[in-house]
PDB file of C-alpha atoms in Angstrom:
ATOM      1  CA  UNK A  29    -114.364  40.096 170.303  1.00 90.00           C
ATOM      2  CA  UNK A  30    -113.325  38.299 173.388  1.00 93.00           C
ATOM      3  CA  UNK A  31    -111.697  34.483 171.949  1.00 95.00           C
ATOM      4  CA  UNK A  32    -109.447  32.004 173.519  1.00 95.00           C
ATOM      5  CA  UNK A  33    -107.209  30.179 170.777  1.00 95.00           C
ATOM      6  CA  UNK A  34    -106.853  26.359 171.968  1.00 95.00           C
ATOM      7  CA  UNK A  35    -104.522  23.823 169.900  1.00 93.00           C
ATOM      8  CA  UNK A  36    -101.322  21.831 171.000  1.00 91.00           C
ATOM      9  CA  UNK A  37     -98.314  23.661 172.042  1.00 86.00           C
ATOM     10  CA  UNK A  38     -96.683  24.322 168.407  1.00 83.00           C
ATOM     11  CA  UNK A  39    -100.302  24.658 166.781  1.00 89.00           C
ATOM     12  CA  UNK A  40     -99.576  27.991 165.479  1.00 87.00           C
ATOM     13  CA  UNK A  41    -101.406  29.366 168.075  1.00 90.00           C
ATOM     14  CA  UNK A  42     -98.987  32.439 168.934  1.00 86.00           C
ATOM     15  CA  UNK A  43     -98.509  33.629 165.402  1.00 89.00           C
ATOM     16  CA  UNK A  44    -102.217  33.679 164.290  1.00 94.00           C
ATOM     17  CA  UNK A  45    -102.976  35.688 168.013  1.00 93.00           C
ATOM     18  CA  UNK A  46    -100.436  38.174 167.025  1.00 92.00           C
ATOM     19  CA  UNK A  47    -102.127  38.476 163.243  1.00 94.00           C
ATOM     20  CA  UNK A  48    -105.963  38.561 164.787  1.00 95.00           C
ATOM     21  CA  UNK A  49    -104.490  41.211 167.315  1.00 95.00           C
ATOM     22  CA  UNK A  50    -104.073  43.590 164.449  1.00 95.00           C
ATOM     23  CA  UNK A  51    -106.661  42.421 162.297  1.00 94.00           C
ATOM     24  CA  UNK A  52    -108.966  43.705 165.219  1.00 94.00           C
ATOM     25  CA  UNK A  53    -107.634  45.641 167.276  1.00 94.00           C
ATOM     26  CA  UNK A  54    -106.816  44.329 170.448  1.00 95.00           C
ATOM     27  CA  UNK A  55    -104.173  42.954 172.509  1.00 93.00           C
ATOM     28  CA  UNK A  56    -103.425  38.981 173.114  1.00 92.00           C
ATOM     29  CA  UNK A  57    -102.961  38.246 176.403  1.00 88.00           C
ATOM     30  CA  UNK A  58    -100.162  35.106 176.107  1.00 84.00           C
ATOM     31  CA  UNK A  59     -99.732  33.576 179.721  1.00 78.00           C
ATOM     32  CA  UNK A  60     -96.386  32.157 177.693  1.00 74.00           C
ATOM     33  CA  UNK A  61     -95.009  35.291 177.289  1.00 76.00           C
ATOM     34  CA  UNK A  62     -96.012  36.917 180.301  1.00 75.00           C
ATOM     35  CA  UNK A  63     -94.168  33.743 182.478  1.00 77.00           C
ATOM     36  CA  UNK A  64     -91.273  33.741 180.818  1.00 78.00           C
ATOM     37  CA  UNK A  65     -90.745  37.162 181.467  1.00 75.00           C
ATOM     38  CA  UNK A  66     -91.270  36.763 184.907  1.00 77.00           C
ATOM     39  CA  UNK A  67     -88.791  33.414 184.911  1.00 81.00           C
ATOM     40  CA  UNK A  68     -86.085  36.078 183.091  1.00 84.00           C
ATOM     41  CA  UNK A  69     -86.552  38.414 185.663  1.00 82.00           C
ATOM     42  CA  UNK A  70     -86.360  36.189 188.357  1.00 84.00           C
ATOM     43  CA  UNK A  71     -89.365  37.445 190.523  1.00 80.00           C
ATOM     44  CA  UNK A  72     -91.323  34.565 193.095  1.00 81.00           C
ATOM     45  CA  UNK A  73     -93.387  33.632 190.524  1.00 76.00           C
ATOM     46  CA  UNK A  74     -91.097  33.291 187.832  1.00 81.00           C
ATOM     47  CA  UNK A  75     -89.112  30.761 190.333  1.00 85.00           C
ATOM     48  CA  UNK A  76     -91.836  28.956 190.820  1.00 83.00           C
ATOM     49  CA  UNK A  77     -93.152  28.760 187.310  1.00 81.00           C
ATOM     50  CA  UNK A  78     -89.860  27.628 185.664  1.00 86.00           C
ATOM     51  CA  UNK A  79     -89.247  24.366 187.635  1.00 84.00           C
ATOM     52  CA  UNK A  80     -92.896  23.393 186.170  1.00 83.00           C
ATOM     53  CA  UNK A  81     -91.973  25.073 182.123  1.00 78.00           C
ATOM     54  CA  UNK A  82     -88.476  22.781 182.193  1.00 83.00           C
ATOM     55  CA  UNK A  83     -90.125  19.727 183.233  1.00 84.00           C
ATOM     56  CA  UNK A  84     -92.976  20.738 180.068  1.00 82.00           C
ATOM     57  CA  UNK A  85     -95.990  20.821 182.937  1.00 81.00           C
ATOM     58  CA  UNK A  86     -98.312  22.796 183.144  1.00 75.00           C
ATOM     59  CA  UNK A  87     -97.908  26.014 185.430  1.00 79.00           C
ATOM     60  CA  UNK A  88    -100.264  25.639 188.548  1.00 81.00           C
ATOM     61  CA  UNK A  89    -103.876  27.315 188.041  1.00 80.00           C
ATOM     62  CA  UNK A  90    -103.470  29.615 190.965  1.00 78.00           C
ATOM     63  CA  UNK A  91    -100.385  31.434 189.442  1.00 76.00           C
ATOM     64  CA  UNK A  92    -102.053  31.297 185.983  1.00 77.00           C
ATOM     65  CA  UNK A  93    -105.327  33.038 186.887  1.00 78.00           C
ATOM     66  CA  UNK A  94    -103.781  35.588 189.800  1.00 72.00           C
ATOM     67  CA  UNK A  95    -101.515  36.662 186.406  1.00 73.00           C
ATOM     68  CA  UNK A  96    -105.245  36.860 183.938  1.00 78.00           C
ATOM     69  CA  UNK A  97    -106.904  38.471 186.727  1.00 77.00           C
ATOM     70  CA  UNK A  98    -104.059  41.429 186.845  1.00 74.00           C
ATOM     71  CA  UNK A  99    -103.706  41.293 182.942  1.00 78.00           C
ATOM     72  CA  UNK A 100    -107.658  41.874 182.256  1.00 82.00           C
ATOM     73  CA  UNK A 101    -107.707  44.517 184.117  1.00 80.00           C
ATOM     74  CA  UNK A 102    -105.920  47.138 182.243  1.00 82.00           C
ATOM     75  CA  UNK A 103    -107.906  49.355 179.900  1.00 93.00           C
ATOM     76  CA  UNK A 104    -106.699  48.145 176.719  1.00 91.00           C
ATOM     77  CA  UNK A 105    -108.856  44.898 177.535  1.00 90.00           C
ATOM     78  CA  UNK A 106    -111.777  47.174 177.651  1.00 91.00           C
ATOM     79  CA  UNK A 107    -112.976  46.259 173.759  1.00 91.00           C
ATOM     80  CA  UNK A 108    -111.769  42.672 173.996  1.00 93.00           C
ATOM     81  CA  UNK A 109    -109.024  40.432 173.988  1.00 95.00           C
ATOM     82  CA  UNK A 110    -107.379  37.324 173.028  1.00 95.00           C
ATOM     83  CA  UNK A 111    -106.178  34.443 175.333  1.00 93.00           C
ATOM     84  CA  UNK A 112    -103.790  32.364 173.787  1.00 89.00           C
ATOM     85  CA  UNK A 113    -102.637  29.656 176.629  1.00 83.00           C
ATOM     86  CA  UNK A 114    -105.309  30.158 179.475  1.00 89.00           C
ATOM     87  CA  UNK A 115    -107.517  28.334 180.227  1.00 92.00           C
ATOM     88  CA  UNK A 116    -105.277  25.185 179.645  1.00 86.00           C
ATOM     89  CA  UNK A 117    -107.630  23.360 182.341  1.00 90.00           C
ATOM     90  CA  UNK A 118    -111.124  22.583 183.099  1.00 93.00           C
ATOM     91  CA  UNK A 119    -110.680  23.969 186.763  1.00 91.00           C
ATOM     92  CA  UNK A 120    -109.388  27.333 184.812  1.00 91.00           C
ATOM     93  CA  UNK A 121    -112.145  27.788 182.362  1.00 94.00           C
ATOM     94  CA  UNK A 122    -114.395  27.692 185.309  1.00 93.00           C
ATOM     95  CA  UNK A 123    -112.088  29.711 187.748  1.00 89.00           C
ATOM     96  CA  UNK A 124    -112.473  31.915 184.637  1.00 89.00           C
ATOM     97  CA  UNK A 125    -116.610  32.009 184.149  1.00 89.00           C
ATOM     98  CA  UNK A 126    -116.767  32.477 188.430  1.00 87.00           C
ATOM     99  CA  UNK A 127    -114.419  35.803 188.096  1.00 83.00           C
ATOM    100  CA  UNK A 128    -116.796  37.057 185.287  1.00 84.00           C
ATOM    101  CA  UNK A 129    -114.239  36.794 182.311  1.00 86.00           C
ATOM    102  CA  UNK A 130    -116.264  36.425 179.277  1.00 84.00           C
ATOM    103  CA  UNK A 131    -115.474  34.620 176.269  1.00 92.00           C
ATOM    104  CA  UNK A 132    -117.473  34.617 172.610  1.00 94.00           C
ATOM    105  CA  UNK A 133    -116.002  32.089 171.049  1.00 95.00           C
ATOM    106  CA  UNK A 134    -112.804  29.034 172.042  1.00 96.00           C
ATOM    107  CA  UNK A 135    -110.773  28.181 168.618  1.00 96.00           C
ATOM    108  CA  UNK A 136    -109.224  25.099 168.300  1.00 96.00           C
ATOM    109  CA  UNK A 137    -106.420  25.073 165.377  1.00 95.00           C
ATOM    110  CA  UNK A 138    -105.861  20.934 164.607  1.00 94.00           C
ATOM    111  CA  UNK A 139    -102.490  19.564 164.015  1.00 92.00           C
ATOM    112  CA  UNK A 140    -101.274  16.185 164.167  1.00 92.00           C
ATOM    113  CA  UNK A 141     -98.683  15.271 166.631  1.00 92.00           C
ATOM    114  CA  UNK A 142     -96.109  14.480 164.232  1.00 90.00           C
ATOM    115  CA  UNK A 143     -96.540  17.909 162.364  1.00 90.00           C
ATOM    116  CA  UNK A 144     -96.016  19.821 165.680  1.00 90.00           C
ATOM    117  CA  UNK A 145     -92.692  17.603 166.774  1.00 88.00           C
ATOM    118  CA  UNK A 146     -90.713  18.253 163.271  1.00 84.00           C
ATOM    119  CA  UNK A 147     -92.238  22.095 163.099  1.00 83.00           C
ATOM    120  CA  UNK A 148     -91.126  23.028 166.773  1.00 82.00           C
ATOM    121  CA  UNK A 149     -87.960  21.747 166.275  1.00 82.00           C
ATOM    122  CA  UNK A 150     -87.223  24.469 163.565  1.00 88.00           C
ATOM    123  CA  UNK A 151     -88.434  27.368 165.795  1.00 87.00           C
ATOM    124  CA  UNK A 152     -85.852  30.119 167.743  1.00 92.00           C
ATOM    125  CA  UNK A 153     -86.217  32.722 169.699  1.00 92.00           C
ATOM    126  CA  UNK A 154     -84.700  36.013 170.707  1.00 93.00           C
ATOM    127  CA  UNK A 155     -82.809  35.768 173.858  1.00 90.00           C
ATOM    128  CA  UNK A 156     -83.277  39.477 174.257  1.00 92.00           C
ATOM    129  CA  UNK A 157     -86.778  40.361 173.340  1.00 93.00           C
ATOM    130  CA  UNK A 158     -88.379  36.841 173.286  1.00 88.00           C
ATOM    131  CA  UNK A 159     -89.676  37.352 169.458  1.00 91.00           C
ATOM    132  CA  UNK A 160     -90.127  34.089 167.906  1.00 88.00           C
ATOM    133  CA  UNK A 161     -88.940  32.737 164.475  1.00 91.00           C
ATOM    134  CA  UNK A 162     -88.995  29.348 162.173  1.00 89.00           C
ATOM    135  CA  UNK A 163     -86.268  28.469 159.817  1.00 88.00           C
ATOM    136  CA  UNK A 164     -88.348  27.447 157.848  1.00 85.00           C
ATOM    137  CA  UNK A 165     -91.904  29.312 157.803  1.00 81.00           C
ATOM    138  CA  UNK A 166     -91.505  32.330 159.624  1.00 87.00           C
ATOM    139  CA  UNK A 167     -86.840  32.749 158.902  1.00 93.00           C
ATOM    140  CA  UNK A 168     -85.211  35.635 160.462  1.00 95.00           C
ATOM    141  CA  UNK A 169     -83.613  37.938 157.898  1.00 95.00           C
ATOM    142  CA  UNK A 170     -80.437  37.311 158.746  1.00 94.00           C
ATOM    143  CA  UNK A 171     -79.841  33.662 160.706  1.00 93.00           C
ATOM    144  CA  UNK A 172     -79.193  33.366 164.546  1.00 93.00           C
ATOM    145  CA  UNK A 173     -80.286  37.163 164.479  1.00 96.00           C
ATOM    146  CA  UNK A 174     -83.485  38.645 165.775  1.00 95.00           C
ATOM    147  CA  UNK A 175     -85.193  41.107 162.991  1.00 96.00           C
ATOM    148  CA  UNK A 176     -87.076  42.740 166.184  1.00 95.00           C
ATOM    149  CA  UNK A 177     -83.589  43.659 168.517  1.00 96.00           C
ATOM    150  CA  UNK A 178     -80.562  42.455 166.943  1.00 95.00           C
ATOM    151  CA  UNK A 179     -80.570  39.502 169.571  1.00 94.00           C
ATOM    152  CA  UNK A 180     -79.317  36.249 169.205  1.00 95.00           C
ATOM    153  CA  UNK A 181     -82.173  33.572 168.320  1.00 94.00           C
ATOM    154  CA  UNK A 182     -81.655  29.910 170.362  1.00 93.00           C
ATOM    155  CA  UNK A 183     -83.518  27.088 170.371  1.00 88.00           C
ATOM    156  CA  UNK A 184     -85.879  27.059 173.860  1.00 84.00           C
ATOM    157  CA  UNK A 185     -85.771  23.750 175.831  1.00 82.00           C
ATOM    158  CA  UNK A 186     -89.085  23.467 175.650  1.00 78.00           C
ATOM    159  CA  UNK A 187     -88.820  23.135 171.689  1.00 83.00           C
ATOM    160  CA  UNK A 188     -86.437  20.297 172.321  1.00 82.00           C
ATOM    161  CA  UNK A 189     -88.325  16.334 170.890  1.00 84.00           C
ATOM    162  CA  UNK A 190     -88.403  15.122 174.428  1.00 86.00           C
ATOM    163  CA  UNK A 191     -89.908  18.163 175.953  1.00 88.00           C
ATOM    164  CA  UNK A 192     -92.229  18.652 173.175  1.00 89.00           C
ATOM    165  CA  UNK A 193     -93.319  15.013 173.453  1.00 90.00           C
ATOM    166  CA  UNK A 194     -93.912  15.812 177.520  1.00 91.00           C
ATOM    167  CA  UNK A 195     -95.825  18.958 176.645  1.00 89.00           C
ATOM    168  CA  UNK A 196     -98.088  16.987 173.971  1.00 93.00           C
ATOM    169  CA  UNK A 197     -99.194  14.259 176.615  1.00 93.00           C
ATOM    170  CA  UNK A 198     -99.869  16.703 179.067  1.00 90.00           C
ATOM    171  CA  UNK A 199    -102.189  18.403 176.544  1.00 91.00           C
ATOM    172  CA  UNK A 200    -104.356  15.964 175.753  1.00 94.00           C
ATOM    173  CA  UNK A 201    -104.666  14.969 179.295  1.00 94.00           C
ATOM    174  CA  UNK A 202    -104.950  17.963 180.523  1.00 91.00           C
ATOM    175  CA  UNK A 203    -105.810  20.860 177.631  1.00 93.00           C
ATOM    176  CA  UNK A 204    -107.810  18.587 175.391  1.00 94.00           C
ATOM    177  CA  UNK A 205    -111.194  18.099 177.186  1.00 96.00           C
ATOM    178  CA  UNK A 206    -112.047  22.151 177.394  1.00 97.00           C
ATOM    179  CA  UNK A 207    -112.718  21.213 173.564  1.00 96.00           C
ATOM    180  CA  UNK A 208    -115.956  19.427 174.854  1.00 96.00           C
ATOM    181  CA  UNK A 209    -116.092  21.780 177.928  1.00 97.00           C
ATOM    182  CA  UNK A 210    -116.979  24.909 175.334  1.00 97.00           C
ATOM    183  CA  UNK A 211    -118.426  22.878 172.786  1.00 96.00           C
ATOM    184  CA  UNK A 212    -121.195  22.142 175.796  1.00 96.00           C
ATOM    185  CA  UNK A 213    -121.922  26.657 175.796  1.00 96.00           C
ATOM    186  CA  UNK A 214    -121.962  26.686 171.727  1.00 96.00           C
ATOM    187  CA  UNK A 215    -118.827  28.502 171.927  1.00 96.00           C
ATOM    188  CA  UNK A 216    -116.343  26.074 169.763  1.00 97.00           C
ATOM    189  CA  UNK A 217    -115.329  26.793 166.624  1.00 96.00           C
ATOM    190  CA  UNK A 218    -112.628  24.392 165.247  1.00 95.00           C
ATOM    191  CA  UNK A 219    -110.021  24.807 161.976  1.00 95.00           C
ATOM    192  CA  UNK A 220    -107.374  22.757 160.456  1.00 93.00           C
ATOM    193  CA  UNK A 221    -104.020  24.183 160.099  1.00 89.00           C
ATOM    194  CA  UNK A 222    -102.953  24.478 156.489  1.00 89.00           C
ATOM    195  CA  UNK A 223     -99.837  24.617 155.057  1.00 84.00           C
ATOM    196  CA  UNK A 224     -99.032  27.945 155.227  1.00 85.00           C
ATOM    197  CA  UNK A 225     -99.550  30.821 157.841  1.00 87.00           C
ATOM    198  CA  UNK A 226    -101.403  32.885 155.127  1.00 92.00           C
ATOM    199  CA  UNK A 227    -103.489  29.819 154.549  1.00 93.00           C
ATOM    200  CA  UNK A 228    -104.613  29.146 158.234  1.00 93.00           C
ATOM    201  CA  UNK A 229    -105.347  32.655 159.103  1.00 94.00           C
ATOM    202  CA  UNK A 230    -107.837  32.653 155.799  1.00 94.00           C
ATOM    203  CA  UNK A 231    -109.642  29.540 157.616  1.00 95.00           C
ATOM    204  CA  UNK A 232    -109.488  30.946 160.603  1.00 94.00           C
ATOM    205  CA  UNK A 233    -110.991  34.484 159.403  1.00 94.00           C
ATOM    206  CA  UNK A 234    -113.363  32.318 158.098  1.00 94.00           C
ATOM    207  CA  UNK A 235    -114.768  30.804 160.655  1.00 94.00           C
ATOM    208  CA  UNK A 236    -114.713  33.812 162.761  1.00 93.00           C
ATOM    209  CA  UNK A 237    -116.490  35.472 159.883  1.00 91.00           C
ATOM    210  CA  UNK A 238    -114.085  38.627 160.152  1.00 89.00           C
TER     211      UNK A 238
END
């Protein structure tokens, strides 16, 4: 199955990629995770990506697709794959249908603004490993400390209320109309997040009818 998760930033989108992943058996290919690497390490397109991620804009498309192009290439895409944060634009989805990436099905997981403000404000992450954690859905076993490395979990800027606020205007401007965009190809398929992970990834298996 080839499926591109769509939803606000703090939808959930992350978590349910990584559950899908195992559920069937192949890797999520998270533009998120895959820049802030590159922003840790410092390379040219790291630089250039984090004066864009601290402002809470959106990456430019011509860094975001040279980085899916590379990605999709490697043999574990071979059975499929799941896109979780590209395309965020119009002019990517069809950057993406011109280089031949195929897609089955875009999911949209529906939150309300509000929801996503108060939830993202209870998420930290690993400094180390960049493994992700919620105080209050998704704790660490032991608090400030990363059950993946041993790390010590912080609160990203771009969780902070103001940034979060940024990132949600910029989504419906921006991220919001590829809802229509694959709803034109028959491709949408849309769920509303519950109020537990369990209870979204049952909606979402669901609808995917897996």
């Amino acid at each position: 199955m080839r499926l591109i998760l769509l939803g606000a930033p703090g939808a959930g989108k992350g978590t349910q990629a990584e559950i899908l992943s195992k559920l069937l058996a192949i890797p999520t290919i998270s533009t998120g995770n895959i820049l802030r690497a590159a922003v840790k390490d410092g390379t040219p397109v790291g630089l250039e990506a984090k004066s864009f991620m601290d402002a809470g804009k959106l990456v430019p498309d011509s860094v975001i697709i040279e980085i899916l192009r590379e990605r999709l290439a490697e043999p574990d895409c071979e059975n499929g794959y799941i896109l979780d944060g590209v395309p965020r634009t119009i002019p990517q989805a069809k950057a993406m249908e011109e280089m031949g990436i195929e897609v089955d099905c875009a999911l949209s997981i529906e939150i309300e603004d509000d929801t996503i403000i108060k939830r993202m404000s209870g998420r930290r992450t690993c400094h180390t490993c960049g493994a992700s954690f919620h105080i209050v859905s998704n704790p660490p076993k032991v608090e400030g400390i990363c059950d993946v490395c041993g790390g010590e979990l912080e609160i990203r800027k771009d969780d902070a209320p103001e940034t979060v606020k940024a990132r949600l205007v910029t989504y419906h401007n921006e991220t919001e109309p590829l809802l229509h965009f694959y709803g034109e190809r028959n491709k949408l398929k849309t769920v509303e997040n519950q109020s537990s992970i369990e209870k979204t990834t049952d909606v979402i298996r669901e609808a995917l009818g897996i």
